[in-house]
Coordinates of C-alpha atoms and ligand atoms in Angstrom, one line a residue:
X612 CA 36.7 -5.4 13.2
X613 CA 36.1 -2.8 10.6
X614 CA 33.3 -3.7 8.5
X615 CA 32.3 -1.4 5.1
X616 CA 28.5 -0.9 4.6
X617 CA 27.7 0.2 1.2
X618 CA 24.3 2.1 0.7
X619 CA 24.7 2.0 4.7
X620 CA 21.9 5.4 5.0
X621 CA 19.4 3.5 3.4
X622 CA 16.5 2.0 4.5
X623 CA 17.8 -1.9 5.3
X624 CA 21.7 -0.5 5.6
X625 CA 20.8 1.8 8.4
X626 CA 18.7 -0.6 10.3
X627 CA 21.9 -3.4 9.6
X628 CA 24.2 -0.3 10.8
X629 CA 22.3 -0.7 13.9
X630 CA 22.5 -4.5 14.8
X631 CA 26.4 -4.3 13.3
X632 CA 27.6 -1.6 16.3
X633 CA 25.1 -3.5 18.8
X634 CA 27.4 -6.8 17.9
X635 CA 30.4 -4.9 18.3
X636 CA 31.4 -4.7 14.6
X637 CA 33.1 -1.2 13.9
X638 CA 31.1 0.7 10.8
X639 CA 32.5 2.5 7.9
X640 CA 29.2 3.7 5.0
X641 CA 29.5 4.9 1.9
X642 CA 26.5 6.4 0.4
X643 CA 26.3 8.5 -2.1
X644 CA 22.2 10.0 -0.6
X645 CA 20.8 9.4 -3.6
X646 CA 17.3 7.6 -2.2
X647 CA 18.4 8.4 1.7
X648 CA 19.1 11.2 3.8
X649 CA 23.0 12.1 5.6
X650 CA 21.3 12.6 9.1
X651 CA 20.7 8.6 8.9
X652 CA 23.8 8.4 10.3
X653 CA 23.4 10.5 13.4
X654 CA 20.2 8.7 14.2
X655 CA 22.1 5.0 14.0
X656 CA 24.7 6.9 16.5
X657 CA 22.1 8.1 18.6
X658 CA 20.5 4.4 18.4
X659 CA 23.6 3.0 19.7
X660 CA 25.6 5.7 21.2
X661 CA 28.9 4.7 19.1
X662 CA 30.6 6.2 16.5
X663 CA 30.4 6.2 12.4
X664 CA 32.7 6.7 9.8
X665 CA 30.4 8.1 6.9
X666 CA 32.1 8.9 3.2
X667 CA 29.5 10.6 0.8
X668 CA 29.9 9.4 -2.3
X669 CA 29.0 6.9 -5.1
X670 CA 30.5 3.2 -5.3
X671 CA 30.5 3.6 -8.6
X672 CA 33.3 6.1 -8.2
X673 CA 36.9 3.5 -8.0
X674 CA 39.1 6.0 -6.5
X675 CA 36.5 7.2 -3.7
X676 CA 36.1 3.2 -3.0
X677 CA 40.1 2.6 -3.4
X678 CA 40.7 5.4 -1.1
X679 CA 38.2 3.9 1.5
X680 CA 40.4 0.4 1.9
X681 CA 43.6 2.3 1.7
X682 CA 43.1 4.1 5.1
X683 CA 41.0 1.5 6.7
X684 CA 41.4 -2.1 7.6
X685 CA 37.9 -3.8 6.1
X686 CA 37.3 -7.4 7.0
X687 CA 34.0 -7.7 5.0
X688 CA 31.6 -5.7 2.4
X689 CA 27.9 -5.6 3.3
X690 CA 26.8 -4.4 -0.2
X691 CA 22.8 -2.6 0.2
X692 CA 24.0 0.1 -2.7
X693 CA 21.6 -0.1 -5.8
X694 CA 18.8 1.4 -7.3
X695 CA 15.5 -0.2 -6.4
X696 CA 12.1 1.3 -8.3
X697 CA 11.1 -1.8 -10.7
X698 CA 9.1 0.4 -12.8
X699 CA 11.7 3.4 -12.9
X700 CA 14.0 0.3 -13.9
X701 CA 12.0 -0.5 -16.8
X702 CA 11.6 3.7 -18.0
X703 CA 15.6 3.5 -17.5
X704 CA 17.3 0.1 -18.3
X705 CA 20.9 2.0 -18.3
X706 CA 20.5 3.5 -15.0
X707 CA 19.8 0.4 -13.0
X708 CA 22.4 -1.9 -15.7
X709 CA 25.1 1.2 -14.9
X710 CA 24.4 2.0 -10.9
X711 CA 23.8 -1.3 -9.3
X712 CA 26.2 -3.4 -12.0
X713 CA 29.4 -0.8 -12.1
X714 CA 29.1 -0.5 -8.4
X715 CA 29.9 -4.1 -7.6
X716 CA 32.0 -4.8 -10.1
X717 CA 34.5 -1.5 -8.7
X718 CA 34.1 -2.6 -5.3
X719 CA 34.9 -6.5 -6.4
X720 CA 37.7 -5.5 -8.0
X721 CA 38.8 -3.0 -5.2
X722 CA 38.4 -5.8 -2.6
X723 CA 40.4 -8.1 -4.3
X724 CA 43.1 -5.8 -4.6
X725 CA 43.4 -5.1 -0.8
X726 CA 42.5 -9.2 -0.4
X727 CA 39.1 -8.2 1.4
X728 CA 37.1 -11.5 0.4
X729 CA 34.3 -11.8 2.3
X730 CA 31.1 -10.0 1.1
X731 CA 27.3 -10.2 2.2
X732 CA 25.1 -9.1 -1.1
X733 CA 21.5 -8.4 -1.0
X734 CA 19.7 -9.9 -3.6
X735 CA 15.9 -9.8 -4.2
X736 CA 13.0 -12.9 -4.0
X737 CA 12.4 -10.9 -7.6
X738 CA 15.0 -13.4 -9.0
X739 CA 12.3 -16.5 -8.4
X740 CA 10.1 -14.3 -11.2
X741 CA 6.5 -15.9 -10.9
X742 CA 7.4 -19.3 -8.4
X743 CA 5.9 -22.2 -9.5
X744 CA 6.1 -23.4 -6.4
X745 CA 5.4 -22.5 -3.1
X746 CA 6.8 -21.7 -0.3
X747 CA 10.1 -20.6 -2.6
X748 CA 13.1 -22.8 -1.8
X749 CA 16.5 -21.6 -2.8
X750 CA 17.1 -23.9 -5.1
X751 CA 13.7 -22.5 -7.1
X752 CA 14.2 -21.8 -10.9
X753 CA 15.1 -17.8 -11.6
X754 CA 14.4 -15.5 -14.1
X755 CA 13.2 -12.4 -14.1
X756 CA 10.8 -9.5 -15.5
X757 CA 12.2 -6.2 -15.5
X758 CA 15.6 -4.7 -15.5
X759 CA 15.8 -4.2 -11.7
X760 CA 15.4 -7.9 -11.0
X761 CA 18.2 -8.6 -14.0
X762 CA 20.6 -6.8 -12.4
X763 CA 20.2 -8.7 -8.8
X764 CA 20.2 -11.8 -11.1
X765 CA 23.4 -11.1 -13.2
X766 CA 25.0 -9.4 -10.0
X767 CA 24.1 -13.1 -8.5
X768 CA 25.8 -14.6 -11.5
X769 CA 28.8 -12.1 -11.1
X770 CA 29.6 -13.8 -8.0
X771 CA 29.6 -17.0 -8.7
X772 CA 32.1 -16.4 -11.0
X773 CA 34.2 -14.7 -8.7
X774 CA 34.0 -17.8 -6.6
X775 CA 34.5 -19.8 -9.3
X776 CA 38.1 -17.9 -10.1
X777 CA 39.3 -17.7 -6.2
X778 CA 38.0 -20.2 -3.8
X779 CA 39.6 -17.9 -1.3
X780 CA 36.6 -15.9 -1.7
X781 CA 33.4 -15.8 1.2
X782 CA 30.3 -14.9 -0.4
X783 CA 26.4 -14.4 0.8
X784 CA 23.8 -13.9 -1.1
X785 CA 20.7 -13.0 0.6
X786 CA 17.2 -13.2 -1.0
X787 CA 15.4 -10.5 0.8
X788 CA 11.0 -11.1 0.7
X789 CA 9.1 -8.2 1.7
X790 CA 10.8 -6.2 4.6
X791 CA 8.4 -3.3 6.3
X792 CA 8.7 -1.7 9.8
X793 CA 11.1 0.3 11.3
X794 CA 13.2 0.7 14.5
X795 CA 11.5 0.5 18.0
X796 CA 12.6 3.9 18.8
X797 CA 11.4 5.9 15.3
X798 CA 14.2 7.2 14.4
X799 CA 15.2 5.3 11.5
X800 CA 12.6 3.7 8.9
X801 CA 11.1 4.0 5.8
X802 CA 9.4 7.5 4.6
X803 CA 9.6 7.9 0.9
X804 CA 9.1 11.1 -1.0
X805 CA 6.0 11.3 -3.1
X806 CA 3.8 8.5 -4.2
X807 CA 5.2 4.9 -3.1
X808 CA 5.6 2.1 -5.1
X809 CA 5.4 -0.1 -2.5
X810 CA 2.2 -1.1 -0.2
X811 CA 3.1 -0.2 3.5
X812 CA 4.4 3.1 2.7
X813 CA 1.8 3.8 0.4
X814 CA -1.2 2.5 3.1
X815 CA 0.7 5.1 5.7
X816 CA 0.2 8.1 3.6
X817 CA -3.7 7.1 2.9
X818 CA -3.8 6.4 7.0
X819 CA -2.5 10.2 7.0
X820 CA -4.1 11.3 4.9
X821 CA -1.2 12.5 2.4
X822 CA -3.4 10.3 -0.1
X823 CA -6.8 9.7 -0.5
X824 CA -7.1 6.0 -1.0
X825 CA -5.3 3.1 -1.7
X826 CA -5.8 1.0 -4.7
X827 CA -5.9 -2.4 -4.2
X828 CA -4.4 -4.3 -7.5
X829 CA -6.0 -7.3 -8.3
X830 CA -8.9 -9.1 -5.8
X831 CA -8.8 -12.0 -8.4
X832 CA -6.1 -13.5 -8.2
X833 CA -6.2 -17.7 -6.6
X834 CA -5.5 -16.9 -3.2
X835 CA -7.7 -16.7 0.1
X836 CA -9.6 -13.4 -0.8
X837 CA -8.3 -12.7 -4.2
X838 CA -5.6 -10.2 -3.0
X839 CA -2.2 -10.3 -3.8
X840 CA 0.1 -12.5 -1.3
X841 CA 3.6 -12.0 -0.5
X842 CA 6.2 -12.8 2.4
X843 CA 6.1 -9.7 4.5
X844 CA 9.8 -9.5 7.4
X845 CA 10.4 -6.9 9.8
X846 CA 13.2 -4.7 9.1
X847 CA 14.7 -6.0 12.3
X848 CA 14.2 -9.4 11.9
X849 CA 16.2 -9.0 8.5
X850 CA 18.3 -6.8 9.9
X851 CA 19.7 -9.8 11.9
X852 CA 19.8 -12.5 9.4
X853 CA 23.1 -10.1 8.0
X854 CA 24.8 -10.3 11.3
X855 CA 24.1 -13.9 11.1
X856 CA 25.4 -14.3 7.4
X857 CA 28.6 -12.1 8.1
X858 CA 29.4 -14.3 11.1
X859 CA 29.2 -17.5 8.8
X860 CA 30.7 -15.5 5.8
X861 CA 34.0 -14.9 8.4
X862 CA 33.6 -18.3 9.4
X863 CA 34.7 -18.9 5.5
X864 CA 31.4 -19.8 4.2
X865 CA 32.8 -20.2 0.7
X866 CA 29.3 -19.2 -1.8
X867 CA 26.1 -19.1 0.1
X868 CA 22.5 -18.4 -0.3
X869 CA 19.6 -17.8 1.9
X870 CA 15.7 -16.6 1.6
X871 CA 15.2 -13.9 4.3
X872 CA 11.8 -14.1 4.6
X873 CA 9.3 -15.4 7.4
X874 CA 7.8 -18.2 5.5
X875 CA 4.1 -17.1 5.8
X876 CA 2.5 -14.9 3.5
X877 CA -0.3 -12.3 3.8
X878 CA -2.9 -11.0 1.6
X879 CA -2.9 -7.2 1.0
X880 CA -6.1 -7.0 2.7
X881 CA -4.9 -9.1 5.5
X882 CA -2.1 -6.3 5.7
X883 CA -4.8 -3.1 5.7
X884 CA -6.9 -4.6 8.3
X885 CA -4.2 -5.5 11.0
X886 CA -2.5 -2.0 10.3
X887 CA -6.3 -0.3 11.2
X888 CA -6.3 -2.2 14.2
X889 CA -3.2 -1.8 15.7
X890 CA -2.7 1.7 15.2
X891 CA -6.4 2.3 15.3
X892 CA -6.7 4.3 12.0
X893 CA -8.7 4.2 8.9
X894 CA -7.4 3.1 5.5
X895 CA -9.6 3.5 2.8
X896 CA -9.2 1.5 0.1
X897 CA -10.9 0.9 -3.3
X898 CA -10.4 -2.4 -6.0
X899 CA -8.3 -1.7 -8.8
X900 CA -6.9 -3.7 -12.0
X901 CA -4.1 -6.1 -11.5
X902 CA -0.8 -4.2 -11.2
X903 CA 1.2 -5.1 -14.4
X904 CA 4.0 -7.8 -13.6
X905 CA 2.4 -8.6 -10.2
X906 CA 1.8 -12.6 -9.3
X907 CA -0.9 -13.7 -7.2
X908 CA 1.2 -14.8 -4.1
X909 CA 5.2 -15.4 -3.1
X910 CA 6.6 -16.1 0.4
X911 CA 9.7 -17.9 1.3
X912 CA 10.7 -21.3 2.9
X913 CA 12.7 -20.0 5.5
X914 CA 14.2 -23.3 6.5
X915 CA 18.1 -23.1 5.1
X916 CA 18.9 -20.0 7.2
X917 CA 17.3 -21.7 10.1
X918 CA 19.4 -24.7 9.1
X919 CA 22.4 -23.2 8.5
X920 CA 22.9 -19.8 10.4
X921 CA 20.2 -20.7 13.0
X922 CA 18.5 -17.6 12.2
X923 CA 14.9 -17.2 11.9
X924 CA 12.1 -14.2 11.9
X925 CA 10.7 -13.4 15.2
X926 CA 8.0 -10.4 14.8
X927 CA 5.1 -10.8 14.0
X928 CA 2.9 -8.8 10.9
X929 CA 1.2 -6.7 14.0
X930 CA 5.2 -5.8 15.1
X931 CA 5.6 -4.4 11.6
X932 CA 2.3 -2.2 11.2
X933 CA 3.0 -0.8 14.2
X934 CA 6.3 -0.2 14.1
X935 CA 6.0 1.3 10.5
X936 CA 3.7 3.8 11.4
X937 CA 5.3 4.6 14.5
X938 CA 8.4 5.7 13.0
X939 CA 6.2 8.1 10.2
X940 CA 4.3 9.7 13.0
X941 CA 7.8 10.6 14.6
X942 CA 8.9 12.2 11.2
X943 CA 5.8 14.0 11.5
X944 CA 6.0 15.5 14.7
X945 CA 9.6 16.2 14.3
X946 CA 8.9 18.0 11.4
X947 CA 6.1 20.1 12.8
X948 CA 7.7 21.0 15.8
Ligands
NAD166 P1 17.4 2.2 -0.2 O1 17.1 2.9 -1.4 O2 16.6 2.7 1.1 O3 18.9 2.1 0.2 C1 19.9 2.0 -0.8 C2 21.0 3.0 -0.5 O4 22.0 3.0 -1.4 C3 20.4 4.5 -0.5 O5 20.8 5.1 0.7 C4 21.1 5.1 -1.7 O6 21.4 6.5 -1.5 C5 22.4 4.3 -1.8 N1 22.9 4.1 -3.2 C6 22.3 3.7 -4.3 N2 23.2 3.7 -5.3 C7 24.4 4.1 -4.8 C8 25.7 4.2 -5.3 N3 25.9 3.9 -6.6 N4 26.7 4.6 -4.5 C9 26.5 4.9 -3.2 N5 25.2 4.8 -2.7 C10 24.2 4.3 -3.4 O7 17.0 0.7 -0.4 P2 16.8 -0.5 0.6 O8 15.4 -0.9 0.6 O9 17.5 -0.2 1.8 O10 17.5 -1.7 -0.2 C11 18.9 -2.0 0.0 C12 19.2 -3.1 -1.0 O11 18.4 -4.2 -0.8 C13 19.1 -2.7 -2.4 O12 20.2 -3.3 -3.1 C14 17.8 -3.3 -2.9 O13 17.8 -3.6 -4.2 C15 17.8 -4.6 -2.0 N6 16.4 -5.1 -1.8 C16 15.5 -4.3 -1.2 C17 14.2 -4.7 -1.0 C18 13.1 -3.9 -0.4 O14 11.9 -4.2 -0.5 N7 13.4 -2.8 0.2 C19 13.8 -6.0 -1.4 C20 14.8 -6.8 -2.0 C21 16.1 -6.4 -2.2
UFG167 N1 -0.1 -3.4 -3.8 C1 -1.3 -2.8 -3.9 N2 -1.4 -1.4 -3.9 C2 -0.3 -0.6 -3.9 C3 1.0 -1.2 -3.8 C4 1.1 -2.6 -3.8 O1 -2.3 -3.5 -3.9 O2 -0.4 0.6 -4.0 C5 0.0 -4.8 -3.7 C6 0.8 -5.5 -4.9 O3 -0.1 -5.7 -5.9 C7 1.3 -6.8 -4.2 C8 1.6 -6.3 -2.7 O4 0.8 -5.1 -2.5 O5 0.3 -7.8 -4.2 C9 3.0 -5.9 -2.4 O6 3.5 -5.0 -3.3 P1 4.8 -4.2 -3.1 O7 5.0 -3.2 -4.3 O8 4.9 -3.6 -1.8 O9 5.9 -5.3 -3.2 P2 6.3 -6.4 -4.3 O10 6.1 -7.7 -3.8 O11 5.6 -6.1 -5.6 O12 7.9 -6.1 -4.6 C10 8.8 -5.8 -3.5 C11 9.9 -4.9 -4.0 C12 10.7 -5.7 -5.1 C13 11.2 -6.9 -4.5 C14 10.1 -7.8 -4.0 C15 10.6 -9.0 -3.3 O13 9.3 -3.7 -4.6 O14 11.8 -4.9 -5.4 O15 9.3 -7.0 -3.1 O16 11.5 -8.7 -2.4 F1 11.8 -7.6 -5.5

């Protein structure tokens, strides 16, 4: 069964690639390498000595994504493509509206044409904007506070719709928390140029010393020791919850949604401290001001994927340090050899 990964070199796509082939699925990705890198995809065949059909290109562009289900026989979209920097998102509204919108709206409208109705979509915990409750169920109010988490929302929203029109249609929605780690073997992960946005690759490159310190924001906020809280998953473990959604999506789910998320949540400190001592480094850190648009804490109730796909996180916060920095030492090495 030929499945079409969209954004498939990426960081969650390639590590999905991986648990797709190991289930048997056959893999077709389009990425256009704008955030990732083309040898991605000999790595996931190396992973799992089988075979990938990569196209280069944009899912933005209709005939590239026409072409794709005219030669192949796709029984289901797993759609990673988008653009992800919330701040960049807020410096360029049109980019993030035009890239992750147009994208699903051409492969929608190409899928219907070729009567390909089943799609997994990977949505964001950024559309439960600052929970008022927690853990987050699904059914938590949404909104959002910057242009990257509108487009998950109104992409959301865009489905529905969809549904709505053609009952026909199998639809997940997944509400990814915070997914860090990487691959056993190191050869696929997370390693973004420059200076990260995000905390785990940012506490890596103070670990190696790329950077000089990491700045804590915020160790006010109403949690245990004032740092920020969130709802961190190992790649792998969310990896898996897509197998799991795509079998229940071929099952004819009809419109689903899920939190992929472990349902516990961990301070940033927390997070410095266990990577130290698993991978026996130094991380040095200093206190900074609140991050703009940050809340104090968010983590998931995991319990309606448990329920319902019988899926639930199995690593553990030590797993993902390790594993994390694992996977940039290999870059390293492979780099200086
Ligand atoms: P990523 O940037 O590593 O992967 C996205 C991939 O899509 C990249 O390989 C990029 O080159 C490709 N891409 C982007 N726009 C494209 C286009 N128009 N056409 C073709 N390829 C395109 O990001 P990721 O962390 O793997 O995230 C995958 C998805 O999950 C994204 O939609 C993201 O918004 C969502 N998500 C990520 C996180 C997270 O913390 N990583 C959290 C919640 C949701
Ligand atoms: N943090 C720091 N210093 C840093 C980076 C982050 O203290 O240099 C803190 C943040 O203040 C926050 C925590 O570390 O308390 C996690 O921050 P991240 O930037 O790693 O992750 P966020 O929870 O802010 O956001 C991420 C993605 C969003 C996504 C959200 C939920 O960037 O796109 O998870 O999935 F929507």
């Amino acid at each position: 069964m030929k499945v079409l990964v969209t954004g498939g070199c990426g960081y969650i796509g390639s590590h999905t690639c991986v648990m797709l082939l190991e289930a048997g699925y056959d893999v077709i990705i389009v990425d256009n390498l704008c955030n990732s890198k083309r040898d991605v995809v000999d790595k996931i065949k190396e992973i799992t000595g089988k075979d990938v059909i990569f196209y280069k290109g944009d899912v933005c562009d209709y005939a590239l994504i026409n072409k794709i289900f005219s030669h192949h026989d796709i029984v289901a979209v797993l759609h990673f493509a988008g653009l992800k920097a919330v701040g960049e998102s807020v410096l360029k509204p049109l980019l993030y509206y035009r890239n992750n919108i147009d994208s699903t709206l051409n492969l929608l409208e190409v899928m219907t044409k070729y009567n390909c109705k089943n799609i997994v979509f990977s949505s964001s915990a950024t559309v439960y904007g600052a929970p008022k409750t927690l853990p987050i169920k699904e059914s938590a109010p949404l909104s959002t506070t910057n242009p990257y988490g509108s487009t998950k929302l109104y992409i959301e929203g865009i489905l529905r719709d969809v549904y709505e029109a053609d009952k026909n249609w199998n639809i997940a929605i997944l509400r990814y928390f915070n997914p860090i780690g990487a691959h056993k073997s190191g050869l696929i992960g997370e390693n973004p140029n420059g200076i990260p946005n995000n905390l785990m690759p940012y506490i890596i490159k103070v670990a190696t010393k790329e950077l000089e310190v990491l700045n804590i924001f915020g160790d006010d906020y109403d949690t245990p020791d004032g740092t920020g809280v969130r709802d961190y998953i190992h790649i792998i473990d969310l990896a898996k919850g897509h197998i799991k959604a795509l079998d229940k999506v071929l099952s004819g789910s009809g419109i689903v949604c899920y939190n992929l998320g472990t349902g516990h949540g961990y301070s940033v400190l927390e997070l410095v401290k266990t990577f130290e001592k698993v991978n026996n480094v130094k991380v040095n850190y200093r206190i900074a001001p609140r991050r703009e648009g940050d809340i104090a804490a968010c983590y998931a109730d995991p319990t309606y994927a448990f329920q319902e796909l019988g899926w639930k996180a199995e690593l553990g916060i030590e797993d993902m340090c390790r594993d994390a920095y694992n996977y940039v030492m290999k870059c390293k090495r492979n780099t200086s050899d």
